[in-house]
């Protein structure tokens, strides 16, 4: 049967991501996946550089792990939502595997494998690319990069504050201030103790947290439905919503007789005092409705949001004291955060905090005709081996054209190599800023070193 379009040429609208390239095929990436053209990569590199700079300032060291892990690593502890978004498949060896949707399980696995030999506290960071099959929308894609910064082996409030402070300092380093963003925090163990007292059974806790996690995006009726689906009486579900809207003082009044609640309230007060001492009070707000969707958190939980609420969460993290043991390691406490590049990039663009991309050459070596190409190449490569950024014209075009290219490339100076220059061993060097010209020998040219 003849295929109706076989052999036909197509020219499809490029803005729809399709074009004719020999055979009919699409030029767009998969939905939710990004191409990083140079200008996009410049922003990504700026984000990565800033992440690394702040992590380094806090004394964290960089690590990485594999992008593909065994499926079980996530099904055991990450929580239903993320497991439902996995890119998983059976590999050719019959193993059930998944692309990493988050870094924490890999981090826990790696630390668990060597925990005995590592001095504590372990302070590591990473910048992995992660994959989640989400509905692509503003702030949510199917791949993203995340700064992960975690501490293992510490239960102190000071370590909670250290991690929170690092996340805030990262945003400050980008030029964002307390008017731009806020770190909302809570204590999952406190909420857990209150919920237990209200009669929420332990097994229903993960589903109750997953429902509360959506409280700021969904209607109250929706959250109440999820809570009753999780097995709560409708009266209890209502009480759960009400207590998470309470102030700390009210919680203390109503639940202060529960030792665990009292202990957690003391810890939250200490955290708040240390946040003040670190000079970060303007950047934080206690919010007991914040519980976080991931299943493994056990204490402090926090998220960074833009003040106007225009974007999705920029960053999320908390304490997960049981995870290392759950992945087969020793019982070591841990905490950290993940900050994605997608929402952060949107926020930086919105606040005009994206630095100008500059690709500038130091020198452009012009050769007047093809005969001078070998002489020009000697100069080009000698300058490059000094560490200078040097360009030249591959096609020996006219001198005027080469000047234009030098200008477009943002070259600081142009070196002209013509027949007389080669014969005399002296070259005209023109500053592209001032237009001033000097004649110099190759030795003088190279003696200038990397600074020119
Ligand atoms: P998470 O809240 O799932 O936490 O993700 C952290 C951040 O990654 C989010 O606040 C968001 O900026 C970004 N992010 C997550 N999913 C997407 C997506 N589909 N597209 C774009 N950005 C996204 C975790 O992943 C925890 N493992 C963080 C952690 C580290 N907790 C302790 N240590």
PDB file of N, CA and C in Angstrom, residues 176-274:
ATOM      1  N   UNK A 176      18.871  38.063  45.965  1.00  0.00           N
ATOM      2  CA  UNK A 176      17.490  38.121  46.474  1.00  0.00           C
ATOM      3  C   UNK A 176      17.498  38.466  47.962  1.00  0.00           C
ATOM      4  N   UNK A 177      16.505  39.217  48.393  1.00  0.00           N
ATOM      5  CA  UNK A 177      16.453  39.659  49.793  1.00  0.00           C
ATOM      6  C   UNK A 177      15.173  39.216  50.477  1.00  0.00           C
ATOM      7  N   UNK A 178      14.982  39.645  51.741  1.00  0.00           N
ATOM      8  CA  UNK A 178      13.799  39.200  52.502  1.00  0.00           C
ATOM      9  C   UNK A 178      12.488  39.677  51.878  1.00  0.00           C
ATOM     10  N   UNK A 179      12.548  40.689  51.018  1.00  0.00           N
ATOM     11  CA  UNK A 179      11.320  41.129  50.342  1.00  0.00           C
ATOM     12  C   UNK A 179      10.976  40.183  49.182  1.00  0.00           C
ATOM     13  N   UNK A 180      11.955  39.371  48.768  1.00  0.00           N
ATOM     14  CA  UNK A 180      11.727  38.480  47.624  1.00  0.00           C
ATOM     15  C   UNK A 180      11.271  37.076  48.024  1.00  0.00           C
ATOM     16  N   UNK A 181      11.767  36.576  49.154  1.00  0.00           N
ATOM     17  CA  UNK A 181      11.456  35.178  49.479  1.00  0.00           C
ATOM     18  C   UNK A 181      11.349  34.962  50.987  1.00  0.00           C
ATOM     19  N   UNK A 182      10.743  33.842  51.352  1.00  0.00           N
ATOM     20  CA  UNK A 182      10.603  33.503  52.767  1.00  0.00           C
ATOM     21  C   UNK A 182      10.816  31.995  52.941  1.00  0.00           C
ATOM     22  N   UNK A 183      11.463  31.620  54.036  1.00  0.00           N
ATOM     23  CA  UNK A 183      11.619  30.204  54.365  1.00  0.00           C
ATOM     24  C   UNK A 183      10.526  29.843  55.366  1.00  0.00           C
ATOM     25  N   UNK A 184       9.555  29.055  54.922  1.00  0.00           N
ATOM     26  CA  UNK A 184       8.499  28.605  55.841  1.00  0.00           C
ATOM     27  C   UNK A 184       8.973  27.314  56.479  1.00  0.00           C
ATOM     28  N   UNK A 185       8.823  27.206  57.796  1.00  0.00           N
ATOM     29  CA  UNK A 185       9.302  25.989  58.442  1.00  0.00           C
ATOM     30  C   UNK A 185       8.304  25.458  59.454  1.00  0.00           C
ATOM     31  N   UNK A 186       8.486  24.192  59.769  1.00  0.00           N
ATOM     32  CA  UNK A 186       7.618  23.535  60.732  1.00  0.00           C
ATOM     33  C   UNK A 186       8.367  22.345  61.327  1.00  0.00           C
ATOM     34  N   UNK A 187       7.694  21.590  62.176  1.00  0.00           N
ATOM     35  CA  UNK A 187       8.330  20.430  62.787  1.00  0.00           C
ATOM     36  C   UNK A 187       7.377  19.249  62.646  1.00  0.00           C
ATOM     37  N   UNK A 188       7.775  18.310  61.816  1.00  0.00           N
ATOM     38  CA  UNK A 188       6.865  17.202  61.542  1.00  0.00           C
ATOM     39  C   UNK A 188       6.621  16.345  62.783  1.00  0.00           C
ATOM     40  N   UNK A 189       7.635  16.229  63.659  1.00  0.00           N
ATOM     41  CA  UNK A 189       7.464  15.418  64.874  1.00  0.00           C
ATOM     42  C   UNK A 189       6.442  16.073  65.800  1.00  0.00           C
ATOM     43  N   UNK A 190       6.429  17.419  65.810  1.00  0.00           N
ATOM     44  CA  UNK A 190       5.438  18.138  66.625  1.00  0.00           C
ATOM     45  C   UNK A 190       4.034  17.856  66.103  1.00  0.00           C
ATOM     46  N   UNK A 191       3.875  18.006  64.776  1.00  0.00           N
ATOM     47  CA  UNK A 191       2.547  17.774  64.176  1.00  0.00           C
ATOM     48  C   UNK A 191       2.131  16.318  64.382  1.00  0.00           C
ATOM     49  N   UNK A 192       3.096  15.418  64.225  1.00  0.00           N
ATOM     50  CA  UNK A 192       2.842  13.993  64.403  1.00  0.00           C
ATOM     51  C   UNK A 192       2.320  13.702  65.810  1.00  0.00           C
ATOM     52  N   UNK A 193       2.988  14.303  66.816  1.00  0.00           N
ATOM     53  CA  UNK A 193       2.587  14.064  68.212  1.00  0.00           C
ATOM     54  C   UNK A 193       1.180  14.611  68.466  1.00  0.00           C
ATOM     55  N   UNK A 194       0.882  15.782  67.880  1.00  0.00           N
ATOM     56  CA  UNK A 194      -0.457  16.370  68.051  1.00  0.00           C
ATOM     57  C   UNK A 194      -1.502  15.484  67.364  1.00  0.00           C
ATOM     58  N   UNK A 195      -1.180  15.037  66.156  1.00  0.00           N
ATOM     59  CA  UNK A 195      -2.133  14.197  65.413  1.00  0.00           C
ATOM     60  C   UNK A 195      -2.396  12.875  66.131  1.00  0.00           C
ATOM     61  N   UNK A 196      -1.334  12.306  66.696  1.00  0.00           N
ATOM     62  CA  UNK A 196      -1.504  11.049  67.455  1.00  0.00           C
ATOM     63  C   UNK A 196      -2.467  11.273  68.619  1.00  0.00           C
ATOM     64  N   UNK A 197      -2.276  12.413  69.302  1.00  0.00           N
ATOM     65  CA  UNK A 197      -3.134  12.748  70.443  1.00  0.00           C
ATOM     66  C   UNK A 197      -4.591  12.921  70.003  1.00  0.00           C
ATOM     67  N   UNK A 198      -4.757  13.434  68.756  1.00  0.00           N
ATOM     68  CA  UNK A 198      -6.127  13.614  68.242  1.00  0.00           C
ATOM     69  C   UNK A 198      -6.755  12.293  67.806  1.00  0.00           C
ATOM     70  N   UNK A 199      -5.945  11.228  67.816  1.00  0.00           N
ATOM     71  CA  UNK A 199      -6.498   9.915  67.478  1.00  0.00           C
ATOM     72  C   UNK A 199      -6.194   9.469  66.053  1.00  0.00           C
ATOM     73  N   UNK A 200      -5.257  10.156  65.381  1.00  0.00           N
ATOM     74  CA  UNK A 200      -4.873   9.701  64.033  1.00  0.00           C
ATOM     75  C   UNK A 200      -3.970   8.487  64.212  1.00  0.00           C
ATOM     76  N   UNK A 201      -4.355   7.322  63.660  1.00  0.00           N
ATOM     77  CA  UNK A 201      -3.507   6.146  63.861  1.00  0.00           C
ATOM     78  C   UNK A 201      -2.178   6.281  63.107  1.00  0.00           C
ATOM     79  N   UNK A 202      -1.121   5.735  63.671  1.00  0.00           N
ATOM     80  CA  UNK A 202       0.227   5.812  63.093  1.00  0.00           C
ATOM     81  C   UNK A 202       0.261   5.445  61.595  1.00  0.00           C
ATOM     82  N   UNK A 203      -0.403   4.315  61.199  1.00  0.00           N
ATOM     83  CA  UNK A 203      -0.330   3.943  59.775  1.00  0.00           C
ATOM     84  C   UNK A 203      -0.979   4.976  58.840  1.00  0.00           C
ATOM     85  N   UNK A 204      -1.913   5.788  59.387  1.00  0.00           N
ATOM     86  CA  UNK A 204      -2.584   6.776  58.527  1.00  0.00           C
ATOM     87  C   UNK A 204      -1.755   8.056  58.377  1.00  0.00           C
ATOM     88  N   UNK A 205      -0.647   8.129  59.145  1.00  0.00           N
ATOM     89  CA  UNK A 205       0.137   9.365  59.191  1.00  0.00           C
ATOM     90  C   UNK A 205       0.683   9.796  57.815  1.00  0.00           C
ATOM     91  N   UNK A 206       1.324   8.878  57.033  1.00  0.00           N
ATOM     92  CA  UNK A 206       1.856   9.322  55.730  1.00  0.00           C
ATOM     93  C   UNK A 206       0.768   9.914  54.824  1.00  0.00           C
ATOM     94  N   UNK A 207      -0.413   9.254  54.796  1.00  0.00           N
ATOM     95  CA  UNK A 207      -1.496   9.763  53.939  1.00  0.00           C
ATOM     96  C   UNK A 207      -2.011  11.101  54.471  1.00  0.00           C
ATOM     97  N   UNK A 208      -2.040  11.256  55.815  1.00  0.00           N
ATOM     98  CA  UNK A 208      -2.484  12.528  56.395  1.00  0.00           C
ATOM     99  C   UNK A 208      -1.500  13.638  56.022  1.00  0.00           C
ATOM    100  N   UNK A 209      -0.198  13.347  56.080  1.00  0.00           N
ATOM    101  CA  UNK A 209       0.809  14.344  55.704  1.00  0.00           C
ATOM    102  C   UNK A 209       0.704  14.699  54.220  1.00  0.00           C
ATOM    103  N   UNK A 210       0.490  13.669  53.386  1.00  0.00           N
ATOM    104  CA  UNK A 210       0.380  13.917  51.940  1.00  0.00           C
ATOM    105  C   UNK A 210      -0.803  14.847  51.668  1.00  0.00           C
ATOM    106  N   UNK A 211      -1.912  14.668  52.426  1.00  0.00           N
ATOM    107  CA  UNK A 211      -3.092  15.531  52.243  1.00  0.00           C
ATOM    108  C   UNK A 211      -2.789  16.958  52.715  1.00  0.00           C
ATOM    109  N   UNK A 212      -2.171  17.074  53.904  1.00  0.00           N
ATOM    110  CA  UNK A 212      -1.857  18.405  54.444  1.00  0.00           C
ATOM    111  C   UNK A 212      -0.876  19.162  53.545  1.00  0.00           C
ATOM    112  N   UNK A 213       0.028  18.405  52.911  1.00  0.00           N
ATOM    113  CA  UNK A 213       1.024  19.009  52.020  1.00  0.00           C
ATOM    114  C   UNK A 213       0.362  19.800  50.891  1.00  0.00           C
ATOM    115  N   UNK A 214      -0.860  19.408  50.554  1.00  0.00           N
ATOM    116  CA  UNK A 214      -1.565  20.064  49.444  1.00  0.00           C
ATOM    117  C   UNK A 214      -2.506  21.172  49.939  1.00  0.00           C
ATOM    118  N   UNK A 215      -2.519  21.403  51.269  1.00  0.00           N
ATOM    119  CA  UNK A 215      -3.516  22.321  51.853  1.00  0.00           C
ATOM    120  C   UNK A 215      -3.469  23.726  51.251  1.00  0.00           C
ATOM    121  N   UNK A 216      -2.265  24.189  50.814  1.00  0.00           N
ATOM    122  CA  UNK A 216      -2.226  25.557  50.278  1.00  0.00           C
ATOM    123  C   UNK A 216      -2.638  25.629  48.808  1.00  0.00           C
ATOM    124  N   UNK A 217      -2.733  24.488  48.131  1.00  0.00           N
ATOM    125  CA  UNK A 217      -3.102  24.498  46.718  1.00  0.00           C
ATOM    126  C   UNK A 217      -4.527  24.005  46.474  1.00  0.00           C
ATOM    127  N   UNK A 218      -5.027  23.168  47.388  1.00  0.00           N
ATOM    128  CA  UNK A 218      -6.347  22.570  47.186  1.00  0.00           C
ATOM    129  C   UNK A 218      -7.359  23.186  48.160  1.00  0.00           C
ATOM    130  N   UNK A 219      -8.638  22.936  47.891  1.00  0.00           N
ATOM    131  CA  UNK A 219      -9.682  23.474  48.783  1.00  0.00           C
ATOM    132  C   UNK A 219      -9.693  22.677  50.095  1.00  0.00           C
ATOM    133  N   UNK A 220     -10.304  23.299  51.108  1.00  0.00           N
ATOM    134  CA  UNK A 220     -10.403  22.634  52.398  1.00  0.00           C
ATOM    135  C   UNK A 220     -11.187  21.319  52.269  1.00  0.00           C
ATOM    136  N   UNK A 221     -12.254  21.357  51.443  1.00  0.00           N
ATOM    137  CA  UNK A 221     -13.092  20.163  51.251  1.00  0.00           C
ATOM    138  C   UNK A 221     -12.246  19.023  50.670  1.00  0.00           C
ATOM    139  N   UNK A 222     -11.372  19.374  49.744  1.00  0.00           N
ATOM    140  CA  UNK A 222     -10.506  18.358  49.112  1.00  0.00           C
ATOM    141  C   UNK A 222      -9.602  17.712  50.162  1.00  0.00           C
ATOM    142  N   UNK A 223      -8.989  18.562  51.014  1.00  0.00           N
ATOM    143  CA  UNK A 223      -8.074  18.041  52.042  1.00  0.00           C
ATOM    144  C   UNK A 223      -8.845  17.161  53.028  1.00  0.00           C
ATOM    145  N   UNK A 224     -10.054  17.631  53.428  1.00  0.00           N
ATOM    146  CA  UNK A 224     -10.864  16.844  54.369  1.00  0.00           C
ATOM    147  C   UNK A 224     -11.218  15.482  53.766  1.00  0.00           C
ATOM    148  N   UNK A 225     -11.555  15.466  52.474  1.00  0.00           N
ATOM    149  CA  UNK A 225     -11.864  14.191  51.798  1.00  0.00           C
ATOM    150  C   UNK A 225     -10.669  13.238  51.856  1.00  0.00           C
ATOM    151  N   UNK A 226      -9.479  13.786  51.556  1.00  0.00           N
ATOM    152  CA  UNK A 226      -8.279  12.926  51.568  1.00  0.00           C
ATOM    153  C   UNK A 226      -8.027  12.391  52.981  1.00  0.00           C
ATOM    154  N   UNK A 227      -8.255  13.257  53.989  1.00  0.00           N
ATOM    155  CA  UNK A 227      -8.009  12.823  55.372  1.00  0.00           C
ATOM    156  C   UNK A 227      -8.971  11.714  55.774  1.00  0.00           C
ATOM    157  N   UNK A 228     -10.237  11.845  55.350  1.00  0.00           N
ATOM    158  CA  UNK A 228     -11.195  10.782  55.704  1.00  0.00           C
ATOM    159  C   UNK A 228     -10.875   9.509  54.897  1.00  0.00           C
ATOM    160  N   UNK A 229     -10.431   9.691  53.661  1.00  0.00           N
ATOM    161  CA  UNK A 229     -10.005   8.521  52.866  1.00  0.00           C
ATOM    162  C   UNK A 229      -8.866   7.779  53.552  1.00  0.00           C
ATOM    163  N   UNK A 230      -8.022   8.555  54.257  1.00  0.00           N
ATOM    164  CA  UNK A 230      -6.874   7.949  54.960  1.00  0.00           C
ATOM    165  C   UNK A 230      -7.332   7.201  56.220  1.00  0.00           C
ATOM    166  N   UNK A 231      -8.623   7.269  56.507  1.00  0.00           N
ATOM    167  CA  UNK A 231      -9.152   6.491  57.642  1.00  0.00           C
ATOM    168  C   UNK A 231      -9.515   7.327  58.850  1.00  0.00           C
ATOM    169  N   UNK A 232      -9.488   8.658  58.744  1.00  0.00           N
ATOM    170  CA  UNK A 232      -9.825   9.507  59.892  1.00  0.00           C
ATOM    171  C   UNK A 232     -11.338   9.722  59.959  1.00  0.00           C
ATOM    172  N   UNK A 233     -11.869   9.768  61.179  1.00  0.00           N
ATOM    173  CA  UNK A 233     -13.278  10.156  61.382  1.00  0.00           C
ATOM    174  C   UNK A 233     -13.421  11.582  60.865  1.00  0.00           C
ATOM    175  N   UNK A 234     -14.624  11.972  60.411  1.00  0.00           N
ATOM    176  CA  UNK A 234     -14.725  13.323  59.835  1.00  0.00           C
ATOM    177  C   UNK A 234     -14.449  14.409  60.885  1.00  0.00           C
ATOM    178  N   UNK A 235     -14.851  14.158  62.164  1.00  0.00           N
ATOM    179  CA  UNK A 235     -14.573  15.125  63.221  1.00  0.00           C
ATOM    180  C   UNK A 235     -13.068  15.274  63.447  1.00  0.00           C
ATOM    181  N   UNK A 236     -12.354  14.146  63.410  1.00  0.00           N
ATOM    182  CA  UNK A 236     -10.896  14.180  63.606  1.00  0.00           C
ATOM    183  C   UNK A 236     -10.226  14.929  62.451  1.00  0.00           C
ATOM    184  N   UNK A 237     -10.728  14.654  61.224  1.00  0.00           N
ATOM    185  CA  UNK A 237     -10.144  15.326  60.049  1.00  0.00           C
ATOM    186  C   UNK A 237     -10.252  16.845  60.217  1.00  0.00           C
ATOM    187  N   UNK A 238     -11.411  17.309  60.664  1.00  0.00           N
ATOM    188  CA  UNK A 238     -11.636  18.752  60.871  1.00  0.00           C
ATOM    189  C   UNK A 238     -10.651  19.300  61.919  1.00  0.00           C
ATOM    190  N   UNK A 239     -10.501  18.560  63.046  1.00  0.00           N
ATOM    191  CA  UNK A 239      -9.608  18.970  64.124  1.00  0.00           C
ATOM    192  C   UNK A 239      -8.164  19.061  63.623  1.00  0.00           C
ATOM    193  N   UNK A 240      -7.793  18.089  62.759  1.00  0.00           N
ATOM    194  CA  UNK A 240      -6.427  18.078  62.206  1.00  0.00           C
ATOM    195  C   UNK A 240      -6.172  19.373  61.434  1.00  0.00           C
ATOM    196  N   UNK A 241      -7.141  19.748  60.597  1.00  0.00           N
ATOM    197  CA  UNK A 241      -6.970  20.993  59.834  1.00  0.00           C
ATOM    198  C   UNK A 241      -6.891  22.192  60.771  1.00  0.00           C
ATOM    199  N   UNK A 242      -7.722  22.188  61.808  1.00  0.00           N
ATOM    200  CA  UNK A 242      -7.753  23.323  62.742  1.00  0.00           C
ATOM    201  C   UNK A 242      -6.455  23.466  63.531  1.00  0.00           C
ATOM    202  N   UNK A 243      -5.913  22.332  64.029  1.00  0.00           N
ATOM    203  CA  UNK A 243      -4.702  22.473  64.861  1.00  0.00           C
ATOM    204  C   UNK A 243      -3.513  22.964  64.053  1.00  0.00           C
ATOM    205  N   UNK A 244      -3.459  22.605  62.747  1.00  0.00           N
ATOM    206  CA  UNK A 244      -2.311  23.057  61.952  1.00  0.00           C
ATOM    207  C   UNK A 244      -2.391  24.555  61.665  1.00  0.00           C
ATOM    208  N   UNK A 245      -3.573  25.155  61.936  1.00  0.00           N
ATOM    209  CA  UNK A 245      -3.694  26.608  61.748  1.00  0.00           C
ATOM    210  C   UNK A 245      -3.443  27.358  63.069  1.00  0.00           C
ATOM    211  N   UNK A 246      -3.133  26.613  64.147  1.00  0.00           N
ATOM    212  CA  UNK A 246      -2.955  27.238  65.478  1.00  0.00           C
ATOM    213  C   UNK A 246      -1.592  27.898  65.639  1.00  0.00           C
ATOM    214  N   UNK A 247      -1.506  28.802  66.615  1.00  0.00           N
ATOM    215  CA  UNK A 247      -0.232  29.394  67.023  1.00  0.00           C
ATOM    216  C   UNK A 247       0.441  28.431  68.004  1.00  0.00           C
ATOM    217  N   UNK A 248       1.745  28.607  68.192  1.00  0.00           N
ATOM    218  CA  UNK A 248       2.473  27.719  69.111  1.00  0.00           C
ATOM    219  C   UNK A 248       1.911  27.778  70.535  1.00  0.00           C
ATOM    220  N   UNK A 249       1.569  29.004  70.972  1.00  0.00           N
ATOM    221  CA  UNK A 249       1.050  29.189  72.332  1.00  0.00           C
ATOM    222  C   UNK A 249      -0.230  28.370  72.537  1.00  0.00           C
ATOM    223  N   UNK A 250      -1.094  28.360  71.522  1.00  0.00           N
ATOM    224  CA  UNK A 250      -2.349  27.603  71.625  1.00  0.00           C
ATOM    225  C   UNK A 250      -2.071  26.112  71.678  1.00  0.00           C
ATOM    226  N   UNK A 251      -1.099  25.670  70.909  1.00  0.00           N
ATOM    227  CA  UNK A 251      -0.738  24.244  70.925  1.00  0.00           C
ATOM    228  C   UNK A 251      -0.253  23.847  72.305  1.00  0.00           C
ATOM    229  N   UNK A 252       0.575  24.736  72.892  1.00  0.00           N
ATOM    230  CA  UNK A 252       1.125  24.453  74.212  1.00  0.00           C
ATOM    231  C   UNK A 252      -0.011  24.363  75.246  1.00  0.00           C
ATOM    232  N   UNK A 253      -0.985  25.287  75.111  1.00  0.00           N
ATOM    233  CA  UNK A 253      -2.129  25.300  76.048  1.00  0.00           C
ATOM    234  C   UNK A 253      -2.947  24.015  75.906  1.00  0.00           C
ATOM    235  N   UNK A 254      -3.226  23.627  74.635  1.00  0.00           N
ATOM    236  CA  UNK A 254      -4.128  22.484  74.421  1.00  0.00           C
ATOM    237  C   UNK A 254      -3.441  21.121  74.505  1.00  0.00           C
ATOM    238  N   UNK A 255      -2.140  21.076  74.196  1.00  0.00           N
ATOM    239  CA  UNK A 255      -1.472  19.763  74.125  1.00  0.00           C
ATOM    240  C   UNK A 255      -0.211  19.686  74.988  1.00  0.00           C
ATOM    241  N   UNK A 256       0.037  20.715  75.786  1.00  0.00           N
ATOM    242  CA  UNK A 256       1.263  20.787  76.586  1.00  0.00           C
ATOM    243  C   UNK A 256       1.433  19.630  77.551  1.00  0.00           C
ATOM    244  N   UNK A 257       0.343  18.905  77.851  1.00  0.00           N
ATOM    245  CA  UNK A 257       0.455  17.763  78.766  1.00  0.00           C
ATOM    246  C   UNK A 257       1.035  16.531  78.057  1.00  0.00           C
ATOM    247  N   UNK A 258       1.151  16.580  76.745  1.00  0.00           N
ATOM    248  CA  UNK A 258       1.747  15.445  76.020  1.00  0.00           C
ATOM    249  C   UNK A 258       3.265  15.675  75.996  1.00  0.00           C
ATOM    250  N   UNK A 259       4.053  14.813  76.644  1.00  0.00           N
ATOM    251  CA  UNK A 259       5.499  15.087  76.767  1.00  0.00           C
ATOM    252  C   UNK A 259       6.185  15.334  75.416  1.00  0.00           C
ATOM    253  N   UNK A 260       5.837  14.548  74.393  1.00  0.00           N
ATOM    254  CA  UNK A 260       6.486  14.708  73.088  1.00  0.00           C
ATOM    255  C   UNK A 260       6.166  16.086  72.487  1.00  0.00           C
ATOM    256  N   UNK A 261       4.915  16.534  72.660  1.00  0.00           N
ATOM    257  CA  UNK A 261       4.540  17.861  72.146  1.00  0.00           C
ATOM    258  C   UNK A 261       5.365  18.925  72.862  1.00  0.00           C
ATOM    259  N   UNK A 262       5.458  18.821  74.180  1.00  0.00           N
ATOM    260  CA  UNK A 262       6.208  19.788  74.977  1.00  0.00           C
ATOM    261  C   UNK A 262       7.685  19.824  74.531  1.00  0.00           C
ATOM    262  N   UNK A 263       8.256  18.619  74.370  1.00  0.00           N
ATOM    263  CA  UNK A 263       9.670  18.533  73.970  1.00  0.00           C
ATOM    264  C   UNK A 263       9.890  19.182  72.599  1.00  0.00           C
ATOM    265  N   UNK A 264       8.972  18.949  71.685  1.00  0.00           N
ATOM    266  CA  UNK A 264       9.136  19.524  70.332  1.00  0.00           C
ATOM    267  C   UNK A 264       8.935  21.030  70.365  1.00  0.00           C
ATOM    268  N   UNK A 265       8.031  21.507  71.237  1.00  0.00           N
ATOM    269  CA  UNK A 265       7.818  22.955  71.344  1.00  0.00           C
ATOM    270  C   UNK A 265       9.092  23.639  71.857  1.00  0.00           C
ATOM    271  N   UNK A 266       9.773  22.982  72.798  1.00  0.00           N
ATOM    272  CA  UNK A 266      11.041  23.519  73.319  1.00  0.00           C
ATOM    273  C   UNK A 266      12.060  23.594  72.181  1.00  0.00           C
ATOM    274  N   UNK A 267      12.108  22.555  71.354  1.00  0.00           N
ATOM    275  CA  UNK A 267      13.068  22.516  70.251  1.00  0.00           C
ATOM    276  C   UNK A 267      12.772  23.624  69.225  1.00  0.00           C
ATOM    277  N   UNK A 268      11.484  23.805  68.927  1.00  0.00           N
ATOM    278  CA  UNK A 268      11.111  24.846  67.955  1.00  0.00           C
ATOM    279  C   UNK A 268      11.497  26.231  68.500  1.00  0.00           C
ATOM    280  N   UNK A 269      11.310  26.427  69.829  1.00  0.00           N
ATOM    281  CA  UNK A 269      11.672  27.718  70.426  1.00  0.00           C
ATOM    282  C   UNK A 269      13.178  27.947  70.337  1.00  0.00           C
ATOM    283  N   UNK A 270      13.964  26.892  70.551  1.00  0.00           N
ATOM    284  CA  UNK A 270      15.428  26.986  70.470  1.00  0.00           C
ATOM    285  C   UNK A 270      15.860  27.297  69.023  1.00  0.00           C
ATOM    286  N   UNK A 271      15.194  26.646  68.080  1.00  0.00           N
ATOM    287  CA  UNK A 271      15.480  26.883  66.666  1.00  0.00           C
ATOM    288  C   UNK A 271      15.241  28.354  66.327  1.00  0.00           C
ATOM    289  N   UNK A 272      14.102  28.845  66.792  1.00  0.00           N
ATOM    290  CA  UNK A 272      13.735  30.227  66.498  1.00  0.00           C
ATOM    291  C   UNK A 272      14.760  31.199  67.117  1.00  0.00           C
ATOM    292  N   UNK A 273      15.245  30.879  68.338  1.00  0.00           N
ATOM    293  CA  UNK A 273      16.236  31.743  68.992  1.00  0.00           C
ATOM    294  C   UNK A 273      17.544  31.743  68.200  1.00  0.00           C
ATOM    295  N   UNK A 274      17.945  30.589  67.708  1.00  0.00           N
ATOM    296  CA  UNK A 274      19.207  30.519  66.944  1.00  0.00           C
ATOM    297  C   UNK A 274      19.080  31.193  65.573  1.00  0.00           C
TER     298      UNK A 274
END
